[in-house]
mmCIF file of C-alpha atoms in Angstrom:
data_model
loop_
_atom_site.group_PDB
_atom_site.id
_atom_site.type_symbol
_atom_site.label_atom_id
_atom_site.label_comp_id
_atom_site.label_asym_id
_atom_site.label_seq_id
_atom_site.Cartn_x
_atom_site.Cartn_y
_atom_site.Cartn_z
ATOM 1 C CA MET A 778 -6.731 80.213 112.809
ATOM 2 C CA ASP A 779 -5.967 77.739 109.737
ATOM 3 C CA VAL A 780 -4.079 78.698 107.490
ATOM 4 C CA GLN A 781 -6.923 79.944 104.580
ATOM 5 C CA GLN A 782 -7.916 82.925 107.516
ATOM 6 C CA GLN A 783 -3.983 83.632 107.871
ATOM 7 C CA HIS A 784 -3.655 84.031 104.829
ATOM 8 C CA THR A 785 -6.860 86.484 104.607
ATOM 9 C CA GLN A 786 -5.959 88.415 107.430
ATOM 10 C CA ASP A 787 -2.571 88.608 105.689
ATOM 11 C CA ASN A 788 -3.458 89.799 102.422
ATOM 12 C CA LYS A 789 -4.806 92.907 104.303
ATOM 13 C CA ARG A 790 -0.750 93.465 105.329
ATOM 14 C CA ARG A 791 1.774 94.058 102.877
ATOM 15 C CA TYR A 792 4.035 91.257 103.820
ATOM 16 C CA LEU A 793 2.529 87.455 103.943
ATOM 17 C CA ARG A 794 3.402 86.477 108.065
ATOM 18 C CA LEU A 795 5.292 83.176 108.540
ATOM 19 C CA PRO A 796 4.356 81.730 112.177
ATOM 20 C CA ARG A 797 7.684 80.251 112.601
ATOM 21 C CA PRO A 798 9.901 80.267 115.646
ATOM 22 C CA TYR A 799 13.316 81.188 114.034
ATOM 23 C CA ARG A 800 16.363 82.381 116.237
ATOM 24 C CA VAL A 801 16.253 85.542 117.208
ATOM 25 C CA GLN A 802 19.159 87.662 118.394
ATOM 26 C CA ALA A 803 18.922 91.684 118.448
ATOM 27 C CA ARG A 804 21.763 94.180 119.617
ATOM 28 C CA GLU A 805 20.820 98.161 119.596
ATOM 29 C CA LEU A 806 22.540 100.050 117.083
ATOM 30 C CA VAL A 807 24.859 101.795 118.644
ATOM 31 C CA PHE A 808 28.832 102.952 119.756
ATOM 32 C CA PRO A 809 30.545 100.860 121.151
ATOM 33 C CA ILE A 810 28.258 97.858 120.162
ATOM 34 C CA ALA A 811 27.433 95.907 122.941
ATOM 35 C CA LYS A 812 28.276 91.921 123.207
ATOM 36 C CA ASP A 813 25.315 91.086 124.462
ATOM 37 C CA PRO A 814 22.379 90.827 122.644
ATOM 38 C CA LEU A 815 18.847 92.573 124.147
ATOM 39 C CA ILE A 816 16.757 90.053 122.175
ATOM 40 C CA ASP A 817 17.363 86.609 122.416
ATOM 41 C CA THR A 818 14.805 84.732 121.696
ATOM 42 C CA PRO A 819 12.335 82.904 119.005
ATOM 43 C CA CYS A 820 10.459 84.854 117.156
ATOM 44 C CA ASN A 821 6.209 84.456 116.772
ATOM 45 C CA ASP A 822 6.260 85.449 112.811
ATOM 46 C CA ILE A 823 8.325 86.468 110.331
ATOM 47 C CA SER A 824 7.693 88.594 106.374
ATOM 48 C CA LYS A 825 9.827 90.018 104.140
ATOM 49 C CA GLY A 826 9.062 93.135 106.338
ATOM 50 C CA GLY A 827 9.682 92.373 109.462
ATOM 51 C CA LEU A 828 9.418 90.329 112.726
ATOM 52 C CA CYS A 829 7.267 89.963 115.513
ATOM 53 C CA VAL A 830 9.055 89.083 118.956
ATOM 54 C CA GLU A 831 8.529 88.498 122.615
ATOM 55 C CA SER A 832 10.433 90.317 125.234
ATOM 56 C CA ARG A 833 9.993 90.570 129.156
ATOM 57 C CA SER A 834 11.506 94.018 128.607
ATOM 58 C CA PRO A 835 10.864 96.208 126.248
ATOM 59 C CA LEU A 836 12.151 98.702 124.181
ATOM 60 C CA PRO A 837 10.948 101.852 122.864
ATOM 61 C CA VAL A 838 9.103 102.150 119.570
ATOM 62 C CA GLY A 839 12.150 103.952 117.456
ATOM 63 C CA THR A 840 15.158 102.017 118.876
ATOM 64 C CA ARG A 841 17.317 100.727 115.736
ATOM 65 C CA LEU A 842 18.370 97.330 116.011
ATOM 66 C CA HIS A 843 20.899 95.088 114.400
ATOM 67 C CA VAL A 844 18.809 92.366 113.897
ATOM 68 C CA SER A 845 20.266 88.458 113.217
ATOM 69 C CA VAL A 846 18.190 85.399 112.499
ATOM 70 C CA HIS A 847 18.938 81.751 111.968
ATOM 71 C CA ILE A 848 16.714 81.062 109.016
ATOM 72 C CA PRO A 849 17.201 76.995 108.104
ATOM 73 C CA LEU A 850 17.590 76.430 104.068
ATOM 74 C CA LEU A 851 17.638 79.897 103.669
ATOM 75 C CA ASN A 852 20.190 79.750 101.042
ATOM 76 C CA LYS A 853 18.250 77.198 99.113
ATOM 77 C CA PHE A 854 15.897 79.959 98.096
ATOM 78 C CA SER A 855 18.744 82.403 96.959
ATOM 79 C CA SER A 856 19.715 83.091 93.450
ATOM 80 C CA THR A 857 23.596 84.792 94.139
ATOM 81 C CA PHE A 858 26.674 83.323 92.415
ATOM 82 C CA PHE A 859 28.154 81.468 94.891
ATOM 83 C CA LYS A 860 25.946 79.503 97.744
ATOM 84 C CA VAL A 861 26.505 78.161 100.664
ATOM 85 C CA TYR A 862 25.522 74.846 100.557
ATOM 86 C CA GLU A 863 21.664 74.745 101.615
ATOM 87 C CA ASN A 864 22.517 72.899 104.492
ATOM 88 C CA ASP A 865 24.221 74.757 106.170
ATOM 89 C CA ALA A 866 23.796 75.174 110.074
ATOM 90 C CA GLU A 867 24.959 78.714 109.725
ATOM 91 C CA GLN A 868 22.220 80.704 107.680
ATOM 92 C CA TYR A 869 21.189 83.713 109.312
ATOM 93 C CA PHE A 870 19.421 86.764 108.193
ATOM 94 C CA GLN A 871 20.532 90.156 108.552
ATOM 95 C CA ALA A 872 18.778 93.576 108.818
ATOM 96 C CA ILE A 873 18.568 97.033 110.493
ATOM 97 C CA ALA A 874 15.445 97.854 111.816
ATOM 98 C CA ASP A 875 13.396 99.065 113.950
ATOM 99 C CA VAL A 876 11.223 98.632 116.702
ATOM 100 C CA ALA A 877 7.436 99.358 115.032
ATOM 101 C CA TRP A 878 5.541 98.966 117.954
ATOM 102 C CA VAL A 879 5.258 97.311 121.076
ATOM 103 C CA LYS A 880 2.261 95.552 123.267
ATOM 104 C CA SER A 881 2.539 95.245 126.309
ATOM 105 C CA SER A 882 0.284 91.776 128.158
ATOM 106 C CA GLY A 883 0.766 90.676 131.652
ATOM 107 C CA GLY A 884 4.745 90.716 132.353
ATOM 108 C CA SER A 885 5.712 90.137 128.747
ATOM 109 C CA HIS A 886 5.589 92.529 126.028
ATOM 110 C CA LEU A 887 5.009 91.503 121.835
ATOM 111 C CA MET A 888 7.300 93.815 119.492
ATOM 112 C CA GLY A 889 7.233 94.571 115.952
ATOM 113 C CA LEU A 890 10.512 94.516 114.423
ATOM 114 C CA GLN A 891 10.375 96.607 110.574
ATOM 115 C CA PHE A 892 13.037 96.333 108.650
ATOM 116 C CA VAL A 893 14.676 98.796 107.149
ATOM 117 C CA ASN A 894 17.619 98.017 105.524
ATOM 118 C CA ALA A 895 19.024 94.509 104.590
ATOM 119 C CA ASP A 896 20.506 92.791 101.664
ATOM 120 C CA GLU A 897 18.382 92.851 98.511
ATOM 121 C CA ASP A 898 18.837 89.029 97.757
ATOM 122 C CA LEU A 899 18.800 87.945 101.568
ATOM 123 C CA CYS A 900 14.665 90.513 100.963
ATOM 124 C CA THR A 901 13.991 87.761 97.752
ATOM 125 C CA ALA A 902 15.266 84.649 99.331
ATOM 126 C CA LEU A 903 13.364 85.293 102.870
ATOM 127 C CA GLY A 904 9.944 86.231 100.135
ATOM 128 C CA LYS A 905 10.446 82.853 98.225
ATOM 129 C CA LEU A 906 10.709 80.785 101.437
ATOM 130 C CA ILE A 907 7.821 82.027 102.775
ATOM 131 C CA ASP A 908 5.753 81.892 99.591
ATOM 132 C CA GLU A 909 7.186 78.640 99.421
ATOM 133 C CA ALA A 910 6.078 77.004 103.102
ATOM 134 C CA PHE A 911 2.873 79.265 102.381
ATOM 135 C CA ARG A 912 2.401 76.729 99.129
ATOM 136 C CA LYS A 913 2.941 73.374 101.301
ATOM 137 C CA LEU A 914 0.753 74.430 103.930
ATOM 138 C CA SER A 915 -2.628 75.470 102.067
ATOM 139 C CA SER A 916 -2.113 71.682 99.771
#
């Protein structure tokens, strides 16, 4: 699918989905907090509203997770007064997300994680990063 087709398809959705393999770690939001993440994989795509990951073990729809996504250069798009250097290697988008859907095929499972609580500045920065990536792709 080319960029224009992806953009047209994504316009049917609320948010543009950027196909980037950012590293995702997610832990179920329960106490005590688990040391090992339930999910530790690159994402298939990400948007301001959520992301899609592939997993060998599906989680039930509605499972609440703490999600941490490593996104290099995220701070470049932040408008906060105090910025970490743009080339800082430890830039993470963190949010609370729910498993919104699961699609199984063969031995793997795609899961849609919908953000239900995230820092507003991080969401704005993520949206700007996605918009910039699509501008560059369509140029």
